[in-house]
Structure formats: C-alpha cells, structure tokens
Coordinates of C-alpha atoms in Angstrom, one line a residue:
M1 CA 126.6 82.7 22.3
V2 CA 125.0 79.8 24.5
T3 CA 127.4 77.0 25.0
P4 CA 125.6 73.5 24.9
D5 CA 125.6 71.4 28.1
L6 CA 127.7 68.7 27.0
S7 CA 127.1 66.7 30.3
I8 CA 123.6 65.9 28.9
P9 CA 123.8 63.1 26.4
L10 CA 121.9 63.5 23.1
P11 CA 119.0 61.1 22.5
P12 CA 120.1 58.1 20.6
S13 CA 119.4 58.0 16.8
K14 CA 118.6 54.4 17.0
V15 CA 116.0 52.9 19.5
D16 CA 114.0 49.8 20.0
V17 CA 110.7 51.8 20.2
L18 CA 109.8 55.3 19.1
I19 CA 106.6 56.5 20.8
V20 CA 104.7 59.7 19.4
G21 CA 102.5 61.0 22.2
G22 CA 103.3 61.8 25.7
G23 CA 99.9 61.3 27.2
P24 CA 99.0 58.5 29.7
V25 CA 99.0 55.9 26.8
G26 CA 102.4 56.8 25.5
L27 CA 103.9 57.1 29.0
L28 CA 102.6 53.6 30.0
A29 CA 104.1 52.1 26.7
A30 CA 107.5 53.8 27.6
N31 CA 107.3 52.5 31.1
L32 CA 106.8 48.9 29.9
V33 CA 109.6 49.2 27.2
V34 CA 112.2 50.4 29.8
Q35 CA 111.1 47.7 32.2
A36 CA 111.6 45.1 29.5
G37 CA 115.4 46.5 29.1
M38 CA 114.6 47.9 25.6
T39 CA 115.5 51.4 24.5
V40 CA 112.9 54.0 23.8
R41 CA 112.2 57.7 22.9
I42 CA 109.0 59.5 23.5
L43 CA 107.8 62.6 21.8
D44 CA 105.0 64.9 22.3
I45 CA 104.0 68.0 20.2
E46 CA 102.7 70.1 23.1
Y47 CA 105.1 72.4 24.9
E48 CA 104.1 71.2 28.4
P49 CA 102.1 68.3 29.9
N50 CA 98.5 68.3 30.7
H51 CA 97.7 69.9 34.0
W52 CA 94.0 69.3 34.5
G53 CA 90.9 67.8 33.1
R54 CA 90.5 64.8 30.6
G55 CA 90.3 61.2 31.5
D56 CA 90.0 60.4 35.2
W57 CA 88.2 57.0 35.6
I58 CA 90.5 54.0 36.1
H59 CA 88.4 50.8 36.3
G60 CA 89.4 47.7 38.2
R61 CA 90.7 45.7 35.5
T62 CA 93.0 48.3 34.5
L63 CA 94.3 48.7 38.0
E64 CA 95.0 44.8 37.9
L65 CA 97.1 45.4 34.8
L66 CA 99.0 48.3 36.3
E67 CA 99.6 46.3 39.3
R68 CA 101.3 43.6 37.3
A69 CA 103.8 46.2 36.1
G70 CA 104.2 47.9 39.7
L71 CA 102.6 51.1 38.5
E72 CA 99.5 51.4 40.6
T73 CA 100.7 52.4 43.9
E74 CA 100.7 56.3 43.5
L75 CA 97.4 56.3 41.9
L76 CA 95.8 54.2 44.6
K77 CA 97.3 56.6 47.2
T78 CA 96.0 59.7 45.6
G79 CA 92.6 58.7 43.8
V80 CA 89.2 58.4 45.3
K81 CA 87.6 54.9 45.3
V82 CA 83.9 54.8 44.2
E83 CA 81.9 51.6 44.5
K84 CA 78.6 52.6 43.1
L85 CA 76.4 54.6 40.8
C86 CA 73.3 56.5 42.3
S87 CA 70.6 58.2 40.3
Y88 CA 68.4 61.0 41.7
M89 CA 65.3 62.5 40.5
N90 CA 64.1 66.0 41.9
G91 CA 66.5 65.4 44.8
K92 CA 65.3 62.0 45.7
L93 CA 67.4 58.9 45.4
Q94 CA 65.9 56.5 42.8
K95 CA 68.5 53.6 42.3
E96 CA 71.9 52.4 43.4
I97 CA 74.1 50.3 41.2
P98 CA 77.6 48.8 42.1
F99 CA 80.1 49.5 39.5
V100 CA 81.5 46.1 39.7
P101 CA 79.3 43.0 39.4
E102 CA 78.9 40.9 42.7
E103 CA 80.3 37.7 41.0
I104 CA 83.8 39.4 40.2
E105 CA 86.7 38.4 42.3
S106 CA 89.3 41.0 42.4
K107 CA 91.4 43.4 44.7
H108 CA 90.0 46.3 42.8
E109 CA 86.1 46.0 42.9
Y110 CA 85.8 49.7 42.5
L111 CA 86.2 52.7 40.2
L112 CA 89.2 54.8 40.9
C113 CA 88.7 58.6 40.2
V114 CA 92.0 60.4 39.7
G115 CA 93.0 63.1 37.5
Q116 CA 94.8 62.3 34.2
H117 CA 97.6 64.8 35.1
I118 CA 98.3 62.6 38.1
T119 CA 98.4 59.5 36.1
E120 CA 100.9 61.2 33.7
S121 CA 103.0 62.6 36.5
S122 CA 103.1 59.3 38.1
L123 CA 104.3 57.5 35.0
Q124 CA 106.7 60.2 33.9
S125 CA 108.4 60.1 37.4
K126 CA 109.0 56.4 36.9
L127 CA 110.6 57.1 33.6
S128 CA 112.7 59.8 34.9
K129 CA 114.4 57.4 37.2
E130 CA 115.7 55.5 34.1
D131 CA 116.7 58.8 32.4
V132 CA 113.8 58.9 30.0
I133 CA 111.9 62.1 29.5
V134 CA 109.1 63.2 27.1
E135 CA 110.9 65.4 24.4
R136 CA 108.8 68.5 23.9
P137 CA 107.7 69.9 21.6
S138 CA 108.7 67.5 18.9
T139 CA 106.9 65.2 16.6
V140 CA 107.5 62.8 13.6
V141 CA 106.8 64.3 10.2
N142 CA 107.8 61.5 7.9
I143 CA 107.9 57.7 8.1
E144 CA 109.7 55.3 5.8
W145 CA 110.2 51.6 6.3
D146 CA 111.9 48.6 4.7
D147 CA 109.2 46.2 3.4
K148 CA 111.8 43.4 3.3
Q149 CA 112.6 44.2 6.9
E150 CA 116.3 43.1 6.2
G151 CA 117.9 45.7 8.6
E152 CA 117.9 45.6 12.4
Y153 CA 116.1 49.0 12.4
P154 CA 113.5 49.0 9.6
I155 CA 111.6 52.1 10.4
S156 CA 113.1 55.4 9.6
A157 CA 111.4 58.5 11.2
T158 CA 112.1 62.2 10.5
V159 CA 111.7 63.9 13.9
M160 CA 111.1 67.5 13.9
L161 CA 112.1 69.3 17.0
L162 CA 110.0 72.5 17.3
Q163 CA 112.1 74.6 19.7
E164 CA 114.0 77.6 18.1
G165 CA 117.4 76.6 16.7
K166 CA 116.9 72.9 16.6
E167 CA 116.9 71.0 13.5
S168 CA 115.2 67.9 12.4
E169 CA 116.8 64.5 12.7
E170 CA 116.5 61.0 11.4
V171 CA 115.6 58.3 14.0
Q172 CA 115.8 54.6 13.1
C173 CA 113.7 52.2 15.2
K174 CA 112.3 48.7 15.3
Y175 CA 108.8 49.7 16.2
L176 CA 106.9 53.0 16.1
L177 CA 103.8 53.5 18.3
G178 CA 101.3 56.4 17.4
C179 CA 99.6 57.3 20.7
D180 CA 99.1 61.0 19.6
G181 CA 95.4 61.2 20.3
A182 CA 92.1 61.4 18.4
H183 CA 93.6 63.9 16.0
S184 CA 96.7 61.5 15.3
D185 CA 99.1 62.8 12.8
I186 CA 100.7 59.3 12.7
R187 CA 97.4 57.9 11.6
Q188 CA 97.2 60.6 8.8
Q189 CA 100.7 59.9 7.6
L190 CA 99.9 56.2 7.2
G191 CA 96.7 57.1 5.2
I192 CA 94.5 55.3 7.7
T193 CA 90.9 56.5 7.7
N194 CA 89.3 57.6 11.0
D195 CA 85.7 56.2 10.5
G196 CA 82.7 56.7 12.7
E197 CA 80.5 59.8 13.5
T198 CA 80.4 63.1 15.4
T199 CA 77.1 64.2 16.6
E200 CA 75.5 67.6 17.3
T201 CA 75.3 66.6 21.1
H202 CA 77.5 68.7 23.5
A203 CA 78.4 68.3 27.1
G204 CA 80.1 70.7 29.5
V205 CA 82.6 69.5 32.2
I206 CA 83.9 71.4 35.2
D207 CA 86.4 70.4 37.9
A208 CA 85.9 72.6 41.0
L209 CA 85.9 72.9 44.6
I210 CA 82.4 73.2 45.9
R211 CA 80.2 73.6 48.9
T212 CA 76.8 71.7 48.9
N213 CA 74.1 70.2 51.2
F214 CA 73.7 67.5 48.6
A215 CA 74.1 64.3 50.6
S216 CA 75.8 61.9 48.1
R217 CA 79.4 63.2 47.6
K218 CA 81.2 59.8 47.6
E219 CA 79.4 58.1 44.6
V220 CA 79.2 58.7 41.0
C221 CA 75.6 60.5 40.8
I222 CA 73.4 61.1 37.8
V223 CA 71.1 63.9 38.9
Q224 CA 67.9 65.0 37.0
S225 CA 65.0 67.4 37.6
D226 CA 61.8 68.1 35.7
H227 CA 63.2 71.7 35.3
A228 CA 66.8 71.2 34.5
K229 CA 69.2 69.2 32.2
T230 CA 70.9 66.0 33.4
I231 CA 74.2 66.3 35.2
S232 CA 76.7 63.6 36.6
M233 CA 79.0 64.4 39.2
F234 CA 81.6 62.4 41.2
P235 CA 84.5 63.0 43.6
R236 CA 88.0 63.5 42.6
E237 CA 91.4 63.7 44.3
N238 CA 92.3 66.5 46.8
G239 CA 88.5 67.3 47.5
L240 CA 87.7 68.2 43.9
T241 CA 84.5 67.4 42.2
R242 CA 83.8 66.8 38.6
I243 CA 80.4 67.8 37.1
F244 CA 79.3 66.9 33.7
V245 CA 76.2 68.7 32.2
H246 CA 74.6 66.7 29.3
F247 CA 72.8 69.0 26.9
N248 CA 70.0 67.8 24.9
E249 CA 70.5 66.0 21.8
N250 CA 68.7 68.5 19.6
E251 CA 70.1 71.5 21.7
H252 CA 72.3 72.5 18.9
E253 CA 69.3 73.1 16.7
Q254 CA 67.0 74.4 19.2
R255 CA 69.3 77.2 20.6
K256 CA 72.1 77.3 18.1
E257 CA 73.5 80.7 19.1
V258 CA 73.6 79.6 22.9
H259 CA 74.5 76.0 23.0
N260 CA 77.0 75.8 20.3
R261 CA 80.2 74.4 21.5
N262 CA 82.0 77.8 21.0
K263 CA 79.0 79.6 22.7
I264 CA 78.8 77.5 25.9
Q265 CA 80.6 79.2 28.8
V266 CA 81.5 78.2 32.3
E267 CA 78.8 80.1 33.7
D268 CA 76.3 78.1 31.5
I269 CA 77.6 75.0 33.1
Q270 CA 77.5 76.2 36.7
R271 CA 73.9 77.5 36.0
E272 CA 72.7 74.1 34.8
A273 CA 74.5 72.4 37.8
K274 CA 72.8 74.5 40.3
R275 CA 69.2 74.0 38.7
A276 CA 69.7 70.3 38.4
L277 CA 70.6 70.0 42.1
L278 CA 67.6 71.9 43.4
P279 CA 66.2 71.7 46.1
H280 CA 69.8 71.3 47.1
R281 CA 72.4 74.1 47.1
I282 CA 75.9 74.1 45.4
E283 CA 78.4 76.9 45.7
F284 CA 81.5 77.0 43.5
L285 CA 84.5 77.9 45.5
G286 CA 87.0 77.5 42.8
I287 CA 87.2 76.4 39.2
L288 CA 90.4 74.5 38.3
Y289 CA 89.2 73.5 34.8
W290 CA 86.3 73.4 32.4
S291 CA 85.6 72.5 28.8
V292 CA 82.9 71.6 26.3
Y293 CA 83.2 68.5 24.2
V294 CA 81.2 67.1 21.2
V295 CA 79.9 63.6 21.6
G296 CA 81.1 61.2 18.9
Q297 CA 82.6 57.8 18.2
R298 CA 85.4 57.2 15.8
Y299 CA 87.9 54.4 14.9
A300 CA 90.8 53.8 12.8
S301 CA 90.2 51.5 9.9
K302 CA 93.2 49.5 10.9
V303 CA 95.6 49.9 13.8
S304 CA 98.7 48.3 12.5
A305 CA 101.1 49.0 9.5
A306 CA 104.6 48.3 7.9
N307 CA 104.3 44.5 8.4
N308 CA 103.4 44.9 12.3
R309 CA 106.0 47.5 12.9
I310 CA 103.8 50.5 13.4
F311 CA 100.9 50.5 15.6
L312 CA 98.1 53.0 16.7
C313 CA 97.2 53.0 20.5
G314 CA 94.6 54.6 22.5
D315 CA 92.7 57.5 21.1
A316 CA 94.6 57.3 17.9
A317 CA 92.9 54.0 17.3
H318 CA 89.6 54.7 18.8
S319 CA 88.1 57.6 20.4
Q320 CA 84.6 58.0 22.2
S321 CA 82.8 60.4 24.6
P322 CA 83.9 60.6 28.4
T323 CA 80.3 59.4 29.3
L324 CA 81.6 55.9 30.6
G325 CA 85.2 56.7 31.2
Q326 CA 86.5 54.3 28.8
G327 CA 89.2 56.4 27.0
V328 CA 92.3 55.8 29.2
N329 CA 91.2 52.2 30.2
T330 CA 90.9 51.0 26.6
G331 CA 94.2 52.7 25.7
F332 CA 95.9 51.1 28.7
G333 CA 94.3 47.8 27.6
D334 CA 95.9 48.3 24.0
I335 CA 99.3 48.8 25.6
F336 CA 99.3 45.9 27.9
N337 CA 98.0 43.6 25.0
L338 CA 100.9 44.9 22.6
I339 CA 104.1 45.5 24.6
W340 CA 104.5 42.0 26.0
K341 CA 104.3 40.6 22.5
I342 CA 106.8 42.8 21.2
V343 CA 109.1 42.0 24.0
M344 CA 108.6 38.1 23.5
V345 CA 109.3 38.6 19.7
E346 CA 112.4 40.4 20.3
R347 CA 113.6 37.8 22.8
G348 CA 112.9 34.9 20.3
L349 CA 110.1 33.6 22.3
M350 CA 107.3 34.3 20.1
D351 CA 106.8 34.2 16.3
R352 CA 106.7 37.7 14.6
K353 CA 103.5 36.9 12.8
L354 CA 101.7 36.7 16.0
L355 CA 102.1 40.7 16.4
S356 CA 99.0 40.6 14.2
T357 CA 97.0 39.4 17.2
Y358 CA 97.1 43.0 18.5
E359 CA 94.7 44.1 15.8
S360 CA 92.7 41.0 15.8
E361 CA 92.3 41.2 19.5
R362 CA 92.0 44.7 20.3
W363 CA 90.0 46.1 17.3
P364 CA 86.8 44.1 18.2
I365 CA 87.1 45.3 21.8
A366 CA 87.3 49.0 20.5
Q367 CA 84.2 48.4 18.3
E368 CA 82.1 47.1 21.4
V369 CA 83.4 50.2 23.6
L370 CA 82.2 52.5 20.8
N371 CA 78.9 50.9 20.6
I372 CA 78.2 50.9 24.3
D373 CA 79.4 54.4 24.5
K374 CA 77.0 55.5 21.7
I375 CA 74.1 54.1 23.6
A376 CA 75.3 55.6 26.9
A377 CA 75.9 59.1 25.5
K378 CA 72.3 59.0 23.9
A379 CA 70.9 58.0 27.1
A380 CA 72.5 60.6 29.2
A381 CA 71.4 63.2 26.7
G382 CA 68.0 61.8 26.6
H383 CA 67.5 62.9 30.3
K384 CA 65.8 59.5 31.4
A385 CA 67.9 58.4 34.5
A386 CA 66.4 54.8 34.0
D387 CA 67.8 54.5 30.6
Y388 CA 71.3 55.6 31.6
C389 CA 71.3 53.3 34.5
D390 CA 70.1 50.4 32.5
V391 CA 73.1 50.9 30.2
V392 CA 75.5 51.1 33.0
E393 CA 74.0 48.0 34.7
N394 CA 73.7 45.8 31.7
N395 CA 77.3 46.6 30.5
R396 CA 79.3 47.1 33.5
H397 CA 81.0 43.6 33.3
F398 CA 82.6 44.7 30.1
T399 CA 83.1 48.5 30.9
A400 CA 84.9 47.8 34.1
G401 CA 87.3 45.5 32.0
F402 CA 86.5 42.3 33.7
G403 CA 84.2 41.0 31.0
I404 CA 86.6 41.5 28.0
K405 CA 87.3 38.4 26.2
Y406 CA 89.7 37.8 23.2
E407 CA 88.3 35.3 20.5
N408 CA 90.1 32.4 19.0
K409 CA 90.4 33.1 15.4
K410 CA 90.8 29.5 14.7
D411 CA 94.0 29.8 12.6
D412 CA 97.6 29.8 13.2
N413 CA 97.9 33.5 14.1
S414 CA 96.2 33.1 17.5
L415 CA 97.3 33.3 21.2
V416 CA 93.9 32.0 22.3
W417 CA 93.9 28.2 21.8
D418 CA 91.1 25.7 22.3
S419 CA 92.8 22.6 23.7
Q420 CA 93.1 19.5 21.4
S421 CA 91.2 17.4 24.0
G422 CA 87.9 18.0 22.2
T423 CA 85.6 20.2 20.2
V424 CA 85.2 23.9 20.5
E425 CA 81.5 22.8 21.7
L426 CA 83.2 20.9 24.6
H427 CA 85.2 23.9 25.6
E428 CA 82.2 26.1 25.7
Q429 CA 80.5 23.9 28.3
Y430 CA 82.7 25.6 30.8
L431 CA 82.0 29.0 32.2
L432 CA 85.7 30.0 32.2
Q433 CA 87.1 29.9 28.6
P434 CA 90.3 30.6 26.8
G435 CA 90.4 34.4 26.0
M436 CA 88.9 35.5 29.2
R437 CA 90.4 37.2 32.1
A438 CA 91.8 34.7 34.6
P439 CA 90.2 35.7 38.0
N440 CA 92.4 36.5 40.9
Y441 CA 90.8 34.3 43.5
K442 CA 91.6 34.5 47.3
V443 CA 93.5 31.4 48.6
F444 CA 95.8 30.3 51.3
S445 CA 99.4 30.2 50.9
Y446 CA 100.8 26.7 52.0
A447 CA 104.2 28.2 52.9
S448 CA 102.9 31.2 55.1
G449 CA 99.3 30.0 56.0
K450 CA 98.2 33.5 55.2
K451 CA 95.4 34.5 52.9
T452 CA 96.7 35.6 49.4
R453 CA 95.5 35.9 45.9
L454 CA 96.6 33.8 43.0
F455 CA 98.6 36.3 41.2
D456 CA 100.4 37.3 44.3
I457 CA 102.3 34.1 44.1
S458 CA 105.1 35.7 42.1
A459 CA 107.7 33.7 40.2
K460 CA 111.2 33.3 41.5
S461 CA 112.8 35.3 38.8
E462 CA 113.9 38.9 37.9
V463 CA 111.3 38.9 34.9
S464 CA 108.3 41.3 35.6
D465 CA 105.0 39.6 36.1
W466 CA 103.6 41.2 33.0
L467 CA 106.4 39.3 31.0
T468 CA 105.6 35.9 32.7
Y469 CA 103.3 33.2 31.8
T470 CA 101.4 31.5 34.5
L471 CA 100.4 27.9 34.9
F472 CA 97.5 27.2 37.3
V473 CA 97.4 23.6 38.1
L474 CA 94.2 22.7 39.7
A475 CA 95.3 19.6 41.5
N476 CA 91.9 18.7 43.3
D477 CA 92.9 16.4 46.2
L478 CA 96.6 15.7 46.2
R479 CA 95.9 12.4 47.9
Q480 CA 94.3 11.2 44.9
T481 CA 96.2 13.1 42.1
H482 CA 99.8 13.4 43.3
D483 CA 101.1 10.8 40.9
T484 CA 99.6 12.7 38.0
I485 CA 100.8 16.1 39.2
S486 CA 104.3 14.7 39.7
V487 CA 104.3 13.4 36.1
F488 CA 103.1 16.8 34.8
L489 CA 105.7 18.8 36.6
N490 CA 108.5 16.6 35.7
Q491 CA 107.7 16.2 32.1
T492 CA 107.0 20.0 31.7
S493 CA 110.5 20.8 33.3
K494 CA 112.3 18.4 31.0
S495 CA 110.4 19.6 27.8
T496 CA 112.4 20.2 24.7
V497 CA 110.2 23.1 23.8
K498 CA 111.8 26.4 24.7
L499 CA 109.4 27.8 27.3
P500 CA 109.1 31.5 28.1
P501 CA 109.5 32.6 31.6
T502 CA 106.6 30.7 33.5
N503 CA 105.4 30.7 36.9
V504 CA 103.8 27.3 38.0
V505 CA 101.3 27.5 40.9
V506 CA 99.7 24.4 42.2
I507 CA 96.2 24.9 43.6
T508 CA 94.9 22.1 45.8
T509 CA 91.7 21.5 47.9
S510 CA 94.0 19.3 50.3
T511 CA 94.7 20.7 53.7
A512 CA 98.3 21.8 54.9
D513 CA 98.9 18.6 56.8
Q514 CA 98.0 16.6 53.7
I515 CA 100.2 18.6 51.4
S516 CA 103.1 17.9 53.6
A517 CA 103.3 14.3 52.6
Y518 CA 104.3 15.5 49.0
K519 CA 106.7 18.3 49.7
S520 CA 109.5 16.6 47.9
M521 CA 107.8 16.8 44.6
I522 CA 106.6 20.4 44.7
D523 CA 107.9 23.9 45.6
S524 CA 106.1 24.9 48.7
E525 CA 106.4 28.4 47.9
R526 CA 104.2 27.6 44.6
V527 CA 101.5 25.6 46.4
V528 CA 98.1 27.3 47.4
I529 CA 95.1 25.9 49.3
D530 CA 91.8 26.6 47.8
K531 CA 89.5 26.3 50.8
L532 CA 87.8 29.8 50.8
N533 CA 84.2 30.0 49.7
Q534 CA 83.9 26.4 49.1
A535 CA 87.0 25.9 46.9
Q536 CA 85.8 28.9 44.7
C537 CA 88.7 28.4 42.3
H538 CA 88.0 24.8 41.6
R539 CA 84.4 25.6 41.5
A540 CA 84.7 28.3 39.0
Y541 CA 87.0 26.2 36.5
H542 CA 84.7 23.2 36.8
K543 CA 81.5 25.3 36.4
S544 CA 79.3 24.5 33.5
N545 CA 78.1 27.2 31.2
L546 CA 75.2 25.0 29.8
A547 CA 72.1 23.6 31.6
N548 CA 72.4 19.8 32.4
A549 CA 76.0 19.7 31.0
A550 CA 77.9 16.6 32.3
I551 CA 81.4 18.1 33.7
E552 CA 83.9 15.4 34.7
Q553 CA 85.0 16.8 38.2
D554 CA 88.0 14.4 38.5
K555 CA 89.9 15.9 35.6
I556 CA 92.9 18.0 36.5
H557 CA 92.7 21.5 34.7
V558 CA 95.8 23.3 33.7
V559 CA 95.2 27.0 33.0
V560 CA 97.9 28.7 30.9
V561 CA 97.7 32.4 31.7
R562 CA 99.3 34.9 29.3
P563 CA 101.5 37.7 30.6
D564 CA 98.6 40.0 30.2
G565 CA 96.4 38.1 32.5
Y566 CA 94.1 36.2 30.0
I567 CA 93.7 32.7 29.5
G568 CA 95.7 31.4 26.5
T569 CA 94.4 27.8 26.9
I570 CA 92.9 25.3 29.5
V571 CA 93.8 21.7 29.2
R572 CA 92.0 19.0 31.1
N573 CA 92.9 15.4 31.5
T574 CA 93.9 12.7 34.2
D575 CA 97.0 11.8 32.5
G576 CA 100.0 13.9 33.5
R577 CA 102.0 13.3 30.4
D578 CA 99.1 14.3 28.1
L579 CA 98.6 17.5 30.1
S580 CA 102.4 18.3 29.8
D581 CA 102.3 17.6 26.0
R582 CA 99.5 19.8 25.3
V583 CA 100.8 22.7 27.5
C584 CA 104.1 22.3 25.6
Q585 CA 102.2 22.2 22.3
Y586 CA 100.6 25.7 23.1
F587 CA 104.0 27.0 23.5
S588 CA 105.4 25.3 20.5
N589 CA 102.7 27.0 18.3
I590 CA 103.7 30.4 19.4
L591 CA 107.6 30.0 19.1
P592 CA 109.4 31.1 16.0
K593 CA 109.5 28.7 13.2
V594 CA 113.1 27.8 12.4

C-alpha cells in the first residue's frame, strides 16, 4: 500500500479562477491571476506538456504586453529576432519586406521566433515559484452555475482526474476560462457552436537542424520555383530551422492517395523542400518535429457564458492556419484584454457589466485575424510569391499587433470613450484615437537626463504595470501651461471619484532648465522631455487624420491609457479643471454603481 505524501497540500476546492488548458494561453492567464494575488488552478488533459512544434512566432505587440507583466525576458534571451520577409524565385531574391511598418515606434520592431515549448516552459517556471503547477491529466466534465450569482463562487465544475486511483472532485470558482484549444471540450459543454470552414488545402511542417548553401538564413523566406511547391522557412532557437511546404489548393483531388493528410510523410516534406531550394542544396542533419495540418478558419459563435463568468480564450474561441503566426499572439491578446478586467471587478474598481467588453472587443479582432489568414493561406497555396507578399505587406500593421483597435460601441458598456468635448467627427480628425494602442515613444527622463520610453516610467506602487492606468499629460511648453497643469494635477488628486491605480506622466517640450522652475508642482520622476525626432510624441497626438483639418495646437491633451496599453479616452482643453472633470468622468463611468 502506498502512503500518500501528506506534506504536499491538496489543491483547494474553492478558487478565484479555474483554467482548463495548460498551453501557452492558459499558462499566461494563470501567471496574471497569480500576479494579481488571486487563487488559481490550471488543468490539462494531456499527460505531459508539448515538447516541440506548434506556435513559434511572437509579434512585437505581444512582446510589449508580456513586458508589462515581466514575462518577456527568457523568451528574448532564447528566441531569434527576425526583421524582414524575403521572397525568392528560382533561387533569386525578388522582394524584401520589414515585418513592422517604418512608422511604428516600439522596442520590439521585429518578429521573435521561439518554440512554443520554450514559451510554455518559461511561463510554467514562473508559476512554479508560486507553487502552482498544471494538474495532469485532468479536465472538467460538467459545469453548473448559479444564474442569480448570489454565492461567492457561482460556478461549480466537476473535475475528473484521469490518473489511476484518483476520483473526480467538485471545484467551486468565481470564473472559468476555457483555454483548451481548437477542439475545446468546454466550448462543447456550453453548447457554443464552432463556425467557419475547413479546406482541403494541406501543409507540411518540419523543425530540423540543416546544412545549406542558401544564403538567407536569418529572415523569414518564402521560396518558389517553376518546378516545385512553395515553401517558407525561418530560423528558430538553438540553430533550428522551421520549414513549411504549402501544397496546392487542389492537391487533395489531384493526388488523393499521395497528398491526403494521412498519406503525407516526412520524406515528402523533405523532398519538396530540396526541390524548392534548387539550385541551392539542403541537407537534413536531424529532424526534431514534423506534422501535417489542414488549413481552416473557425470561430466560436460567442466567447462568454454564465453572465460573464465563463470565457473562451485562444484557439477555443478562434483557430486559423499557422501561415501568419497569429495563433499564440491572438490568444495572448485575449488574456491581456480579459484578466485585468476581472481583477478590477473583483477589487471593486470596475462595474461587472463591463466584463462584456471582452467579447465586444476581442470577437471583431478574431474575425479580422481569420479573414486575413484565409487570404494569406490561399495566396501561399497558390504559389505566387507576389500575392503572398502583398498580403503580408498590406496587413502587417494589424498582424504585428500594433494596428489593433477596439471600437467605441456608443453605449454604457464600453471602456473606449469619446470625450464629451465634441462629436465623434471631431475625435476622428486626430490620427491617434481612443481604442488604439498607445505608442511607446522615446523621450528623455527629466530626473536622469537619459533616454527612456514612455511606458518605462513606472508607477511608484507595488501594483503591476498591467494593472495600472496611465495618464499621459501632454503639457506642451510648461512656461505657457504650468498654471493649467497645476490645476489639473491638484483637482485630479483631490477627486471624490475612486480612481484605480494610476501613473501620471507629464510630457513637456520644455528644456530641463525651464522645467526646474516648476519642480514644486510636479514629481520630477514623472516628468519626461519630448525633444527627440522633433517632439514626436506631441506631433503624433496633435496630428490630423484628415486633409486640411484645423487642429488647435495649444490645447493640452490628457491621454487615459488602459492597463492593457490601449487608449481609453483622450481629453483636450486649455482649462485644467475641465480636463480633470472629464478624466474623472471616464473613471466614474466604469466604477460599480452603488
């Protein structure tokens, strides 16, 4: 008889968040929940974690979000940074495209290629330090909830432990996240349909150590030939290379017995790669992973249930081909959009009804991802490099994550707010608008005199950056605006509105000597000087989106940035009291109604 190890505590039967799915999306969610001081359990039906393959592109915007949570360091040390896409035809370079548009201002203006198993290992390592592990193999087989939500833990889940000798248990939780992949069992239990289509187009993928005289080894390359199928290849961590072979759209019908998903073998993928690279040579020294996937785009008909207590995230909510590397990035975007809202609700800093914004904000983004993926996958299978490159170039602002924008739904259930100063049309005169990513511009720190970036000016609190609002006060020249800025700062600090954790950063075009005259009214650590690239921060927020639009340059702009780095609202005025009133109104709109 085996005596149980009583030194290892049993998992709690009541938790704040129960996560089903121990892939990268579920692991990220668990990390954020733990950072917020909430309790979590995370389950996965597989006996062991993924070791190779799957998602390996992390785009720049995703890295920005991971950095806000302090989760990017190990990935940056391990992964390979790729800045451009190159297309080749019969061994000759045809075109080069930067992955990130030139106008984007970010620390991470590149694509990071790193294996999903490394991403998972890094996130699990962080969790282990907090005594949280993925419980394997286990899953949820039944879910019930209290529609009235009268109890503290309105969700009841039956957890089945698939190890021999283990029994099922009942776990009560406040929230349940379905992060269990494209074939999500949670989605099926909720009766949510998985719409979309699966095509007859196939692609083979291989991770290998190779030897080749093909010159371009540091970029993502799409390689074509008159006598071979299209392949794409790019570097991975530890000297690995990933190669995709894009089979023809009608390959299934043309050669059903050979190129059926169940018929394609690793030798077929290797052979097509060798043919495509001619006249260059390639030798496969070792195969670490290979697979064949069917191209398709599917999405859940809705991504929340049980009065915004159960949510679908990642592939459980939307799945697409790996053609543009959107899977992990879109899933991580889901989590960064959702968890801060749950935390704010639980801390009494946000009305529970605003959890509905997870679906209203992320569902349209998923639809756009799937639409672009469908076009890209068709172009890749069509074997015309120009078509594929055009898709990448035309959509890279969005696919890199920097061009994602959340729309104002024009109702009370919105965290994107058009200021009361004017009409929507007035707001749309400006290039930077509510719902967009707040750019991370380079500036000078007044306190240190060194170059820094806006989001590197951290709040003086123990609250994580991803749980903190930021107010960027574009003060222009303090010699003209110091009275207005002083009134705004004083009024806001004395507000009767219960503000969430907020980091106020004053951005001025004044010199350090000029700022010193106003040190008594502002925190020196929270002041930055906008003198780089002709005051690019001020120029960007003042820039017109319309031809011949008259923009009042003397107005002070206060940009309210949400914890996930997206602009909640922008208020503009020359009256400090009015600026403060409208900022406080934004927060008043999202607070729980007494």
